[in-house]
XYZ file of C-alpha atoms in Angstrom:
339
model
C 17.874 3.493 -29.454
C 21.614 3.655 -29.868
C 23.891 0.740 -28.437
C 25.900 3.724 -26.685
C 23.389 4.776 -24.674
C 22.018 3.670 -21.095
C 19.070 1.193 -22.632
C 21.116 0.369 -25.320
C 23.965 -0.676 -23.007
C 21.745 -2.599 -20.460
C 20.691 -4.613 -23.860
C 23.682 -5.608 -24.731
C 25.134 -6.178 -20.907
C 22.153 -8.312 -20.400
C 22.789 -10.758 -24.578
C 26.163 -11.595 -22.493
C 24.586 -12.756 -19.777
C 22.184 -14.579 -21.522
C 25.370 -16.147 -23.524
C 27.538 -16.336 -20.776
C 24.690 -18.261 -18.834
C 24.639 -20.620 -21.358
C 28.416 -21.795 -21.289
C 26.941 -24.471 -17.906
C 24.863 -26.602 -20.032
C 26.743 -26.667 -22.953
C 29.983 -27.803 -21.239
C 28.528 -30.732 -18.927
C 27.695 -32.832 -22.565
C 32.338 -32.474 -22.379
C 33.032 -32.895 -19.075
C 30.965 -36.166 -18.303
C 32.622 -37.215 -21.854
C 36.517 -37.603 -20.450
C 37.275 -33.548 -21.213
C 38.826 -32.212 -18.229
C 38.037 -28.849 -16.903
C 41.681 -27.048 -18.230
C 41.504 -28.773 -21.997
C 37.858 -27.865 -22.529
C 38.150 -24.199 -21.324
C 41.363 -24.036 -23.828
C 39.722 -25.411 -26.729
C 36.993 -23.039 -25.781
C 38.937 -19.674 -25.832
C 40.888 -21.002 -28.554
C 38.239 -21.368 -30.827
C 35.801 -18.541 -30.058
C 38.952 -16.509 -30.726
C 39.551 -17.652 -33.856
C 35.621 -17.394 -34.478
C 35.578 -13.921 -33.856
C 39.408 -13.288 -35.431
C 37.937 -12.320 -39.209
C 35.002 -10.058 -37.986
C 38.564 -8.537 -35.531
C 40.461 -7.945 -38.329
C 37.808 -6.353 -40.596
C 37.491 -4.002 -37.668
C 40.643 -2.555 -37.158
C 40.673 -2.348 -41.333
C 44.781 -2.393 -41.118
C 44.609 -0.017 -38.252
C 47.585 -1.572 -36.301
C 48.503 1.303 -34.177
C 45.632 1.040 -32.598
C 46.289 -3.058 -31.685
C 49.291 -1.604 -30.706
C 48.490 1.080 -28.492
C 45.646 -1.550 -26.746
C 48.393 -4.241 -26.104
C 48.160 -3.831 -22.457
C 44.209 -4.025 -22.341
C 44.726 -6.934 -24.909
C 46.983 -9.102 -22.280
C 45.412 -8.320 -19.376
C 42.354 -9.323 -20.837
C 43.648 -12.381 -22.158
C 45.974 -13.473 -19.136
C 43.636 -12.004 -15.947
C 40.260 -12.434 -17.676
C 40.549 -14.975 -19.659
C 43.364 -17.329 -18.092
C 43.275 -16.182 -14.499
C 39.461 -16.536 -13.764
C 39.166 -19.600 -15.276
C 42.679 -21.158 -13.249
C 41.616 -19.604 -9.794
C 37.849 -20.878 -10.313
C 39.108 -24.481 -11.399
C 41.736 -24.508 -8.893
C 39.125 -23.479 -5.960
C 36.614 -26.452 -7.158
C 39.116 -28.652 -6.359
C 38.787 -28.295 -2.393
C 34.923 -26.515 -2.252
C 32.083 -26.687 -3.629
C 30.223 -25.462 -7.115
C 27.873 -23.597 -5.088
C 30.533 -21.902 -2.630
C 32.651 -20.992 -5.542
C 30.355 -19.304 -7.570
C 28.663 -17.991 -4.823
C 32.542 -16.443 -4.165
C 33.634 -15.285 -7.509
C 30.019 -13.292 -8.209
C 31.110 -10.851 -5.660
C 32.781 -9.509 -8.368
C 30.928 -6.552 -8.323
C 31.288 -5.702 -4.482
C 35.214 -5.590 -4.763
C 34.569 -2.726 -7.510
C 32.811 -0.721 -5.271
C 35.044 -1.230 -2.196
C 38.157 -0.204 -4.478
C 35.882 2.554 -5.832
C 35.412 3.533 -2.262
C 38.763 2.403 -0.958
C 40.477 4.929 -3.357
C 38.768 7.724 -3.886
C 37.671 7.937 0.080
C 33.842 8.602 -0.835
C 31.344 6.268 0.784
C 29.413 5.057 -2.177
C 25.153 6.555 -2.736
C 23.071 4.760 -0.825
C 21.540 3.551 -4.276
C 24.761 2.035 -4.671
C 23.985 0.155 -1.465
C 21.194 -0.403 -1.735
C 21.476 -2.300 -5.255
C 24.867 -4.325 -3.377
C 22.519 -5.221 -0.665
C 19.895 -6.939 -3.088
C 22.022 -8.232 -5.511
C 23.836 -10.133 -3.219
C 20.727 -11.563 -1.304
C 19.681 -12.947 -4.542
C 22.952 -14.168 -5.363
C 23.168 -16.095 -2.333
C 18.929 -17.504 -2.906
C 19.625 -18.545 -6.539
C 22.349 -20.311 -6.402
C 21.173 -21.930 -2.883
C 22.122 -20.410 1.178
C 24.092 -23.993 1.182
C 26.929 -22.128 -0.499
C 27.852 -20.685 3.145
C 29.295 -23.497 4.833
C 33.216 -24.569 6.690
C 35.189 -25.270 3.478
C 38.595 -25.233 2.864
C 40.395 -21.717 3.347
C 43.058 -22.511 0.375
C 39.790 -23.137 -1.558
C 38.509 -19.659 -0.600
C 41.350 -17.841 -1.590
C 41.572 -19.151 -5.105
C 37.346 -18.399 -4.925
C 38.417 -14.586 -4.089
C 41.453 -14.607 -6.662
C 38.957 -16.120 -9.733
C 36.569 -12.754 -7.802
C 39.210 -10.269 -8.036
C 40.561 -11.609 -11.867
C 36.441 -11.064 -12.702
C 36.708 -7.832 -11.322
C 39.944 -6.877 -13.800
C 37.818 -8.248 -16.661
C 34.827 -5.189 -16.065
C 37.654 -3.007 -15.415
C 39.552 -3.406 -18.922
C 36.476 -3.368 -20.894
C 35.726 -0.466 -19.568
C 38.905 1.716 -20.020
C 39.010 3.908 -23.285
C 38.831 1.827 -26.476
C 42.110 4.423 -28.483
C 40.870 3.342 -30.997
C 40.763 -0.407 -30.467
C 37.610 -2.236 -31.360
C 35.744 -4.410 -28.351
C 35.670 -7.149 -30.654
C 39.445 -6.948 -31.474
C 39.946 -6.459 -28.055
C 37.530 -10.096 -27.611
C 38.913 -11.837 -29.958
C 42.652 -11.162 -29.302
C 42.285 -11.382 -25.561
C 40.677 -14.859 -25.652
C 43.393 -16.295 -28.299
C 45.929 -14.937 -25.922
C 44.062 -16.453 -22.734
C 43.072 -19.867 -24.465
C 47.034 -19.878 -25.181
C 48.305 -19.442 -21.846
C 45.683 -22.299 -21.189
C 47.667 -24.262 -23.219
C 50.289 -23.732 -22.156
C 49.982 -24.724 -18.939
C 47.962 -27.489 -19.563
C 51.178 -29.228 -21.310
C 53.485 -28.366 -19.157
C 51.584 -30.514 -16.766
C 50.981 -28.268 -13.936
C 46.912 -29.509 -14.732
C 44.789 -32.285 -15.905
C 44.636 -31.655 -19.484
C 42.788 -34.483 -21.258
C 40.191 -34.559 -24.200
C 37.770 -36.081 -25.823
C 37.123 -37.258 -29.430
C 33.749 -40.047 -28.807
C 30.198 -38.062 -29.805
C 28.389 -37.246 -26.928
C 24.764 -36.649 -25.987
C 23.186 -33.164 -26.492
C 19.616 -32.264 -25.343
C 18.873 -36.169 -25.706
C 21.100 -36.418 -29.126
C 24.251 -38.357 -30.073
C 26.718 -35.675 -32.094
C 29.941 -35.377 -32.770
C 32.508 -33.631 -30.310
C 32.597 -30.718 -31.968
C 29.352 -30.208 -32.222
C 28.984 -28.473 -28.540
C 32.176 -27.141 -28.655
C 31.378 -25.130 -31.102
C 28.037 -23.968 -29.409
C 30.095 -23.306 -26.597
C 32.411 -20.989 -28.436
C 30.283 -19.288 -30.477
C 27.233 -18.949 -27.987
C 28.522 -19.268 -24.500
C 32.393 -17.157 -25.686
C 32.423 -15.197 -28.408
C 29.019 -13.792 -28.035
C 29.719 -13.555 -24.334
C 32.887 -11.490 -24.415
C 32.123 -9.691 -27.431
C 28.841 -8.554 -25.797
C 30.756 -8.205 -22.362
C 33.169 -5.579 -23.460
C 31.115 -3.623 -25.694
C 28.482 -3.048 -22.610
C 31.418 -2.534 -20.161
C 32.567 -0.028 -22.350
C 28.919 1.723 -22.212
C 28.078 0.859 -19.007
C 31.389 1.478 -16.826
C 32.881 -1.354 -15.034
C 30.434 -1.237 -11.616
C 26.923 -1.409 -13.889
C 28.111 -3.781 -15.877
C 29.713 -6.110 -13.120
C 25.950 -5.713 -11.528
C 24.151 -6.574 -14.428
C 27.101 -10.045 -15.114
C 24.961 -11.082 -12.195
C 22.200 -12.266 -14.522
C 24.089 -14.839 -15.512
C 23.858 -16.985 -12.848
C 19.996 -16.600 -13.404
C 19.851 -17.357 -17.241
C 22.217 -20.472 -15.940
C 19.820 -21.531 -13.806
C 17.030 -20.679 -16.597
C 19.130 -22.875 -18.907
C 19.566 -25.943 -16.606
C 15.929 -25.710 -15.875
C 15.019 -26.376 -20.045
C 18.219 -27.980 -20.808
C 18.922 -30.383 -17.946
C 16.245 -30.732 -16.574
C 17.088 -29.252 -13.381
C 14.108 -28.000 -10.958
C 13.730 -23.804 -10.185
C 12.597 -23.235 -7.040
C 10.336 -20.629 -5.783
C 13.414 -18.915 -3.453
C 15.507 -19.251 -7.077
C 13.087 -17.013 -8.317
C 12.715 -14.892 -5.608
C 16.537 -14.444 -5.565
C 16.297 -13.931 -9.335
C 13.703 -10.733 -8.455
C 16.052 -9.634 -6.026
C 19.413 -9.569 -8.758
C 16.878 -7.123 -11.061
C 16.046 -4.348 -7.911
C 19.748 -4.263 -6.939
C 20.512 -4.140 -10.652
C 18.191 -1.062 -10.815
C 19.244 0.385 -7.803
C 22.922 0.306 -8.688
C 21.612 1.561 -12.295
C 19.765 4.359 -11.136
C 23.410 6.475 -9.874
C 23.674 7.070 -13.478
C 20.479 8.838 -13.578
C 21.491 10.858 -10.037
C 24.552 11.971 -11.503
C 23.678 12.833 -15.034
C 20.635 14.999 -13.203
C 23.324 16.439 -11.178
C 25.311 17.608 -14.220
C 22.691 19.526 -15.645
C 22.441 22.717 -15.792
C 20.200 24.920 -13.600
C 17.212 26.473 -14.912
C 17.710 30.139 -13.813
C 18.482 32.359 -17.032
C 21.880 32.624 -17.552
C 23.766 36.530 -17.118
C 25.718 37.161 -20.387
C 28.558 38.365 -18.565
C 29.151 35.524 -16.452
C 28.283 32.812 -19.828
C 31.637 31.322 -20.107
C 31.896 30.721 -16.788
C 28.614 29.291 -16.032
C 29.939 27.109 -19.480
C 32.876 25.780 -17.863
C 31.163 24.982 -14.342
C 28.400 22.792 -16.261
C 31.193 20.896 -18.558
C 33.088 20.363 -14.991
C 29.929 18.857 -13.397
C 29.188 16.840 -15.977
C 33.107 15.653 -16.281
C 33.030 14.517 -12.699
C 29.287 12.757 -13.216
C 31.350 10.417 -16.307
C 33.929 9.488 -13.884
C 31.646 8.644 -11.223
C 29.222 6.546 -13.495
C 32.397 4.909 -15.666
C 33.840 3.408 -11.973
C-alpha cells in the first residue's frame, strides 16, 4: 500500500489525530506546575521545529529554491496554522468553558464545506452533508452536551477565529507542494509560529511564565524538560508532519474530518493517563464521528467512479475526443476531492 493512496492517506491522518490527541495529557502537568499557556505553546512549537529541522534540511538537500517558492505556505502555516490558532483558542478560554471552545474550534470541517459551497455555488453531495451531520453529533457527545450554553459573545468570536485558523491550516497543508517536502513545511512553519508566539509573550501582551522545577508525569516525578520533549516530539512534530502529509493526499476537507478523531483519542488518553472516566455517550459519539468520516470519504469513491471511462468500446475515429473527455472528467474529480 502506497502512502499516497487513499488508505495510506487515511492512516497518516489517523496518526496525526493520535499524536495531536496526546497533547492534553502531556501539557496538563506543565500547566499545573506553573507554565502559562502561551509559554507552554511557544516552547512546544519551537522545540518541535528544532526536532524536525535536521530532517527538513535533509529532505530539501540544498533545494533552497523550493523553500523560497513555498515561503507563503510556510508563513501561512506558521502565523495562521500555528500562532493564530493557539492565540485565538486561549483567548476564548479566558471567557468561555473549555468544552465550548473545543466544540466551536472543531467546526473547522464544516467551515470548509460551507466555503466550497459558497465559492463554487454547488450544493455538497448528500454523503458530505450526512457525514457533516454525523460528525457534529458525535463531536457534541464526545465533548459533552454541556458545551452548548449561553456564554460570552467575545469568547465565542475568538473560538470561531480558532476554527477558521484551523480550517486555514488544512487548506495551506493541502496546496500543491511545488517541491517543498511536508516535513520542511512543518518544521519551518512551527519555527515561524513559535517565534511569533514568543515575541507576543515577551511584549507582555499575554501572560508568559515558565517553571523549571520537577513535575509529576504518569505518577512519577521527572525534570521539566521530559514532558516538554514528549509534547514537542509526539504531540507536535509528528502530529504536524503527519497532518500536512495527510492533507496533501486526502485534500483539505476529508483530512479535516479525519482530524476530528483527535477528540476521540484525547478522551482515550485522558482515560488511560489521567484517570478521567469515559461515558457511554462519549463512546457513541466516537462511533458517530467514524461514521461521518466514512460518509465524507465515500465522496472520493463516487468522484473516482464518475471519472472512469465507460465500458462501451471506443470508435477509432473518436479516440482523441474520448481520451480528452476522460482526462477532463478525471481532472474535475481531482479538483472536487482536493477541496
